[in-house]
Amino acid sequence: MPYGLHEQLEVHEIAAFKTICMTKSKAMQALVSDDALRQLLAEDVDVSTRQLEELSEILSKASTREGIES
């Protein structure tokens, strides 16, 4: 079933927000002195990277179904 344009835009918004969160976590890793917090931030970056890959796949499939090339 093809995705509606509004659904594609919502996924794009989620991906943009997730990118901002991941960037902040990555930047904060260099600033924190607590090892436990640094580890949590590293885990967040790893999880966010996987989630962004999944969102990218969803957007890619949605655009090819519609015949739209990004």
mmCIF file of N, CA and C in Angstrom:
data_model
loop_
_atom_site.group_PDB
_atom_site.id
_atom_site.type_symbol
_atom_site.label_atom_id
_atom_site.label_comp_id
_atom_site.label_asym_id
_atom_site.label_seq_id
_atom_site.Cartn_x
_atom_site.Cartn_y
_atom_site.Cartn_z
ATOM 1 N N MET A 1 0.842 -1.173 0.000
ATOM 2 C CA MET A 1 0.000 0.000 0.000
ATOM 3 C C MET A 1 0.892 1.241 0.000
ATOM 4 N N PRO A 2 0.677 2.163 -0.944
ATOM 5 C CA PRO A 2 1.518 3.361 -1.009
ATOM 6 C C PRO A 2 1.273 4.296 0.177
ATOM 7 N N TYR A 3 2.326 4.989 0.522
ATOM 8 C CA TYR A 3 2.237 5.960 1.611
ATOM 9 C C TYR A 3 1.693 7.276 1.080
ATOM 10 N N GLY A 4 0.879 7.940 1.892
ATOM 11 C CA GLY A 4 0.399 9.261 1.541
ATOM 12 C C GLY A 4 1.497 10.290 1.739
ATOM 13 N N LEU A 5 1.355 11.412 1.072
ATOM 14 C CA LEU A 5 2.360 12.461 1.187
ATOM 15 C C LEU A 5 2.512 12.925 2.632
ATOM 16 N N HIS A 6 1.409 13.059 3.351
ATOM 17 C CA HIS A 6 1.492 13.501 4.744
ATOM 18 C C HIS A 6 2.245 12.485 5.604
ATOM 19 N N GLU A 7 2.116 11.191 5.277
ATOM 20 C CA GLU A 7 2.850 10.166 6.025
ATOM 21 C C GLU A 7 4.343 10.264 5.748
ATOM 22 N N GLN A 8 4.691 10.500 4.503
ATOM 23 C CA GLN A 8 6.097 10.662 4.153
ATOM 24 C C GLN A 8 6.697 11.881 4.853
ATOM 25 N N LEU A 9 5.928 12.962 4.906
ATOM 26 C CA LEU A 9 6.412 14.174 5.568
ATOM 27 C C LEU A 9 6.597 13.949 7.067
ATOM 28 N N GLU A 10 5.685 13.191 7.673
ATOM 29 C CA GLU A 10 5.815 12.901 9.100
ATOM 30 C C GLU A 10 7.058 12.066 9.390
ATOM 31 N N VAL A 11 7.327 11.077 8.538
ATOM 32 C CA VAL A 11 8.536 10.270 8.713
ATOM 33 C C VAL A 11 9.770 11.146 8.537
ATOM 34 N N HIS A 12 9.714 12.065 7.583
ATOM 35 C CA HIS A 12 10.838 12.980 7.364
ATOM 36 C C HIS A 12 11.059 13.867 8.589
ATOM 37 N N GLU A 13 9.983 14.338 9.190
ATOM 38 C CA GLU A 13 10.097 15.160 10.409
ATOM 39 C C GLU A 13 10.712 14.363 11.553
ATOM 40 N N ILE A 14 10.303 13.110 11.698
ATOM 41 C CA ILE A 14 10.870 12.245 12.748
ATOM 42 C C ILE A 14 12.363 12.060 12.508
ATOM 43 N N ALA A 15 12.731 11.823 11.253
ATOM 44 C CA ALA A 15 14.149 11.631 10.919
ATOM 45 C C ALA A 15 14.954 12.896 11.219
ATOM 46 N N ALA A 16 14.398 14.050 10.908
ATOM 47 C CA ALA A 16 15.099 15.312 11.184
ATOM 48 C C ALA A 16 15.285 15.509 12.688
ATOM 49 N N PHE A 17 14.239 15.238 13.465
ATOM 50 C CA PHE A 17 14.326 15.378 14.914
ATOM 51 C C PHE A 17 15.344 14.389 15.485
ATOM 52 N N LYS A 18 15.329 13.158 14.994
ATOM 53 C CA LYS A 18 16.247 12.133 15.480
ATOM 54 C C LYS A 18 17.692 12.518 15.144
ATOM 55 N N THR A 19 17.891 13.132 14.004
ATOM 56 C CA THR A 19 19.231 13.577 13.609
ATOM 57 C C THR A 19 19.746 14.649 14.565
ATOM 58 N N ILE A 20 18.879 15.574 14.928
ATOM 59 C CA ILE A 20 19.270 16.628 15.869
ATOM 60 C C ILE A 20 19.631 16.026 17.228
ATOM 61 N N CYS A 21 18.809 15.097 17.692
ATOM 62 C CA CYS A 21 19.075 14.449 18.986
ATOM 63 C C CYS A 21 20.402 13.694 18.962
ATOM 64 N N MET A 22 20.653 12.977 17.867
ATOM 65 C CA MET A 22 21.895 12.215 17.758
ATOM 66 C C MET A 22 23.107 13.146 17.714
ATOM 67 N N THR A 23 22.973 14.237 16.998
ATOM 68 C CA THR A 23 24.072 15.209 16.922
ATOM 69 C C THR A 23 24.386 15.781 18.297
ATOM 70 N N LYS A 24 23.359 16.075 19.062
ATOM 71 C CA LYS A 24 23.564 16.610 20.405
ATOM 72 C C LYS A 24 24.240 15.577 21.295
ATOM 73 N N SER A 25 23.785 14.331 21.237
ATOM 74 C CA SER A 25 24.399 13.274 22.045
ATOM 75 C C SER A 25 25.860 13.086 21.686
ATOM 76 N N LYS A 26 26.154 13.128 20.388
ATOM 77 C CA LYS A 26 27.534 12.953 19.933
ATOM 78 C C LYS A 26 28.414 14.111 20.408
ATOM 79 N N ALA A 27 27.893 15.322 20.348
ATOM 80 C CA ALA A 27 28.650 16.496 20.788
ATOM 81 C C ALA A 27 28.866 16.477 22.300
ATOM 82 N N MET A 28 27.862 16.048 23.034
ATOM 83 C CA MET A 28 27.956 16.033 24.491
ATOM 84 C C MET A 28 28.950 14.989 25.000
ATOM 85 N N GLN A 29 29.193 13.943 24.225
ATOM 86 C CA GLN A 29 30.151 12.906 24.627
ATOM 87 C C GLN A 29 31.525 13.510 24.934
ATOM 88 N N ALA A 30 31.908 14.486 24.138
ATOM 89 C CA ALA A 30 33.222 15.102 24.309
ATOM 90 C C ALA A 30 33.261 16.027 25.527
ATOM 91 N N LEU A 31 32.099 16.451 26.008
ATOM 92 C CA LEU A 31 32.059 17.434 27.081
ATOM 93 C C LEU A 31 31.855 16.839 28.476
ATOM 94 N N VAL A 32 31.302 15.635 28.557
ATOM 95 C CA VAL A 32 30.993 15.073 29.872
ATOM 96 C C VAL A 32 32.224 14.381 30.462
ATOM 97 N N SER A 33 32.302 14.417 31.772
ATOM 98 C CA SER A 33 33.430 13.771 32.442
ATOM 99 C C SER A 33 33.042 12.444 33.086
ATOM 100 N N ASP A 34 31.745 12.225 33.277
ATOM 101 C CA ASP A 34 31.271 10.991 33.893
ATOM 102 C C ASP A 34 31.251 9.862 32.856
ATOM 103 N N ASP A 35 31.940 8.751 33.174
ATOM 104 C CA ASP A 35 32.034 7.632 32.237
ATOM 105 C C ASP A 35 30.682 6.977 31.969
ATOM 106 N N ALA A 36 29.852 6.871 32.997
ATOM 107 C CA ALA A 36 28.533 6.244 32.817
ATOM 108 C C ALA A 36 27.674 7.079 31.870
ATOM 109 N N LEU A 37 27.700 8.375 32.027
ATOM 110 C CA LEU A 37 26.931 9.255 31.154
ATOM 111 C C LEU A 37 27.474 9.208 29.732
ATOM 112 N N ARG A 38 28.795 9.169 29.612
ATOM 113 C CA ARG A 38 29.412 9.076 28.285
ATOM 114 C C ARG A 38 28.980 7.779 27.588
ATOM 115 N N GLN A 39 28.899 6.691 28.360
ATOM 116 C CA GLN A 39 28.465 5.413 27.800
ATOM 117 C C GLN A 39 27.001 5.476 27.341
ATOM 118 N N LEU A 40 26.152 6.108 28.140
ATOM 119 C CA LEU A 40 24.750 6.271 27.757
ATOM 120 C C LEU A 40 24.613 7.084 26.472
ATOM 121 N N LEU A 41 25.407 8.126 26.358
ATOM 122 C CA LEU A 41 25.372 8.946 25.152
ATOM 123 C C LEU A 41 25.850 8.155 23.935
ATOM 124 N N ALA A 42 26.878 7.327 24.123
ATOM 125 C CA ALA A 42 27.380 6.496 23.025
ATOM 126 C C ALA A 42 26.318 5.488 22.588
ATOM 127 N N GLU A 43 25.623 4.897 23.549
ATOM 128 C CA GLU A 43 24.553 3.960 23.225
ATOM 129 C C GLU A 43 23.423 4.665 22.482
ATOM 130 N N ASP A 44 23.110 5.887 22.903
ATOM 131 C CA ASP A 44 22.068 6.655 22.228
ATOM 132 C C ASP A 44 22.453 6.931 20.779
ATOM 133 N N VAL A 45 23.710 7.241 20.538
ATOM 134 C CA VAL A 45 24.178 7.491 19.171
ATOM 135 C C VAL A 45 24.036 6.214 18.338
ATOM 136 N N ASP A 46 24.410 5.069 18.906
ATOM 137 C CA ASP A 46 24.286 3.801 18.179
ATOM 138 C C ASP A 46 22.842 3.479 17.838
ATOM 139 N N VAL A 47 21.959 3.621 18.814
ATOM 140 C CA VAL A 47 20.532 3.333 18.588
ATOM 141 C C VAL A 47 19.953 4.318 17.573
ATOM 142 N N SER A 48 20.294 5.574 17.710
ATOM 143 C CA SER A 48 19.787 6.593 16.792
ATOM 144 C C SER A 48 20.256 6.335 15.367
ATOM 145 N N THR A 49 21.485 5.882 15.214
ATOM 146 C CA THR A 49 22.016 5.571 13.883
ATOM 147 C C THR A 49 21.202 4.459 13.234
ATOM 148 N N ARG A 50 20.919 3.414 13.988
ATOM 149 C CA ARG A 50 20.101 2.312 13.458
ATOM 150 C C ARG A 50 18.687 2.796 13.118
ATOM 151 N N GLN A 51 18.120 3.614 13.975
ATOM 152 C CA GLN A 51 16.774 4.118 13.725
ATOM 153 C C GLN A 51 16.734 5.005 12.487
ATOM 154 N N LEU A 52 17.751 5.817 12.304
ATOM 155 C CA LEU A 52 17.803 6.671 11.117
ATOM 156 C C LEU A 52 17.954 5.849 9.843
ATOM 157 N N GLU A 53 18.692 4.749 9.921
ATOM 158 C CA GLU A 53 18.807 3.864 8.765
ATOM 159 C C GLU A 53 17.446 3.262 8.415
ATOM 160 N N GLU A 54 16.692 2.860 9.441
ATOM 161 C CA GLU A 54 15.357 2.310 9.209
ATOM 162 C C GLU A 54 14.427 3.366 8.616
ATOM 163 N N LEU A 55 14.480 4.567 9.143
ATOM 164 C CA LEU A 55 13.640 5.645 8.609
ATOM 165 C C LEU A 55 14.023 5.970 7.168
ATOM 166 N N SER A 56 15.309 5.913 6.879
ATOM 167 C CA SER A 56 15.778 6.162 5.517
ATOM 168 C C SER A 56 15.244 5.097 4.557
ATOM 169 N N GLU A 57 15.235 3.846 4.996
ATOM 170 C CA GLU A 57 14.683 2.771 4.167
ATOM 171 C C GLU A 57 13.200 2.995 3.898
ATOM 172 N N ILE A 58 12.471 3.399 4.934
ATOM 173 C CA ILE A 58 11.039 3.663 4.775
ATOM 174 C C ILE A 58 10.814 4.779 3.759
ATOM 175 N N LEU A 59 11.570 5.858 3.882
ATOM 176 C CA LEU A 59 11.422 6.972 2.940
ATOM 177 C C LEU A 59 11.823 6.567 1.529
ATOM 178 N N SER A 60 12.848 5.748 1.416
ATOM 179 C CA SER A 60 13.288 5.291 0.106
ATOM 180 C C SER A 60 12.218 4.433 -0.562
ATOM 181 N N LYS A 61 11.641 3.518 0.200
ATOM 182 C CA LYS A 61 10.577 2.667 -0.340
ATOM 183 C C LYS A 61 9.358 3.503 -0.721
ATOM 184 N N ALA A 62 9.033 4.482 0.090
ATOM 185 C CA ALA A 62 7.873 5.327 -0.176
ATOM 186 C C ALA A 62 8.069 6.130 -1.458
ATOM 187 N N SER A 63 9.273 6.648 -1.670
ATOM 188 C CA SER A 63 9.503 7.465 -2.860
ATOM 189 C C SER A 63 9.561 6.612 -4.118
ATOM 190 N N THR A 64 10.048 5.376 -4.045
ATOM 191 C CA THR A 64 10.081 4.537 -5.229
ATOM 192 C C THR A 64 8.708 4.022 -5.592
ATOM 193 N N ARG A 65 7.845 3.852 -4.607
ATOM 194 C CA ARG A 65 6.480 3.419 -4.884
ATOM 195 C C ARG A 65 5.703 4.502 -5.617
ATOM 196 N N GLU A 66 6.027 5.732 -5.328
ATOM 197 C CA GLU A 66 5.327 6.850 -5.948
ATOM 198 C C GLU A 66 5.974 7.241 -7.272
ATOM 199 N N GLY A 67 7.126 6.637 -7.590
ATOM 200 C CA GLY A 67 7.834 7.012 -8.800
ATOM 201 C C GLY A 67 8.623 8.296 -8.656
ATOM 202 N N ILE A 68 8.881 8.690 -7.400
ATOM 203 C CA ILE A 68 9.624 9.917 -7.123
ATOM 204 C C ILE A 68 11.052 9.528 -6.793
ATOM 205 N N GLU A 69 12.000 10.107 -7.434
ATOM 206 C CA GLU A 69 13.400 9.849 -7.145
ATOM 207 C C GLU A 69 13.950 11.017 -6.336
ATOM 208 N N SER A 70 14.586 10.718 -5.211
ATOM 209 C CA SER A 70 15.137 11.770 -4.350
ATOM 210 C C SER A 70 16.462 12.239 -4.874
#
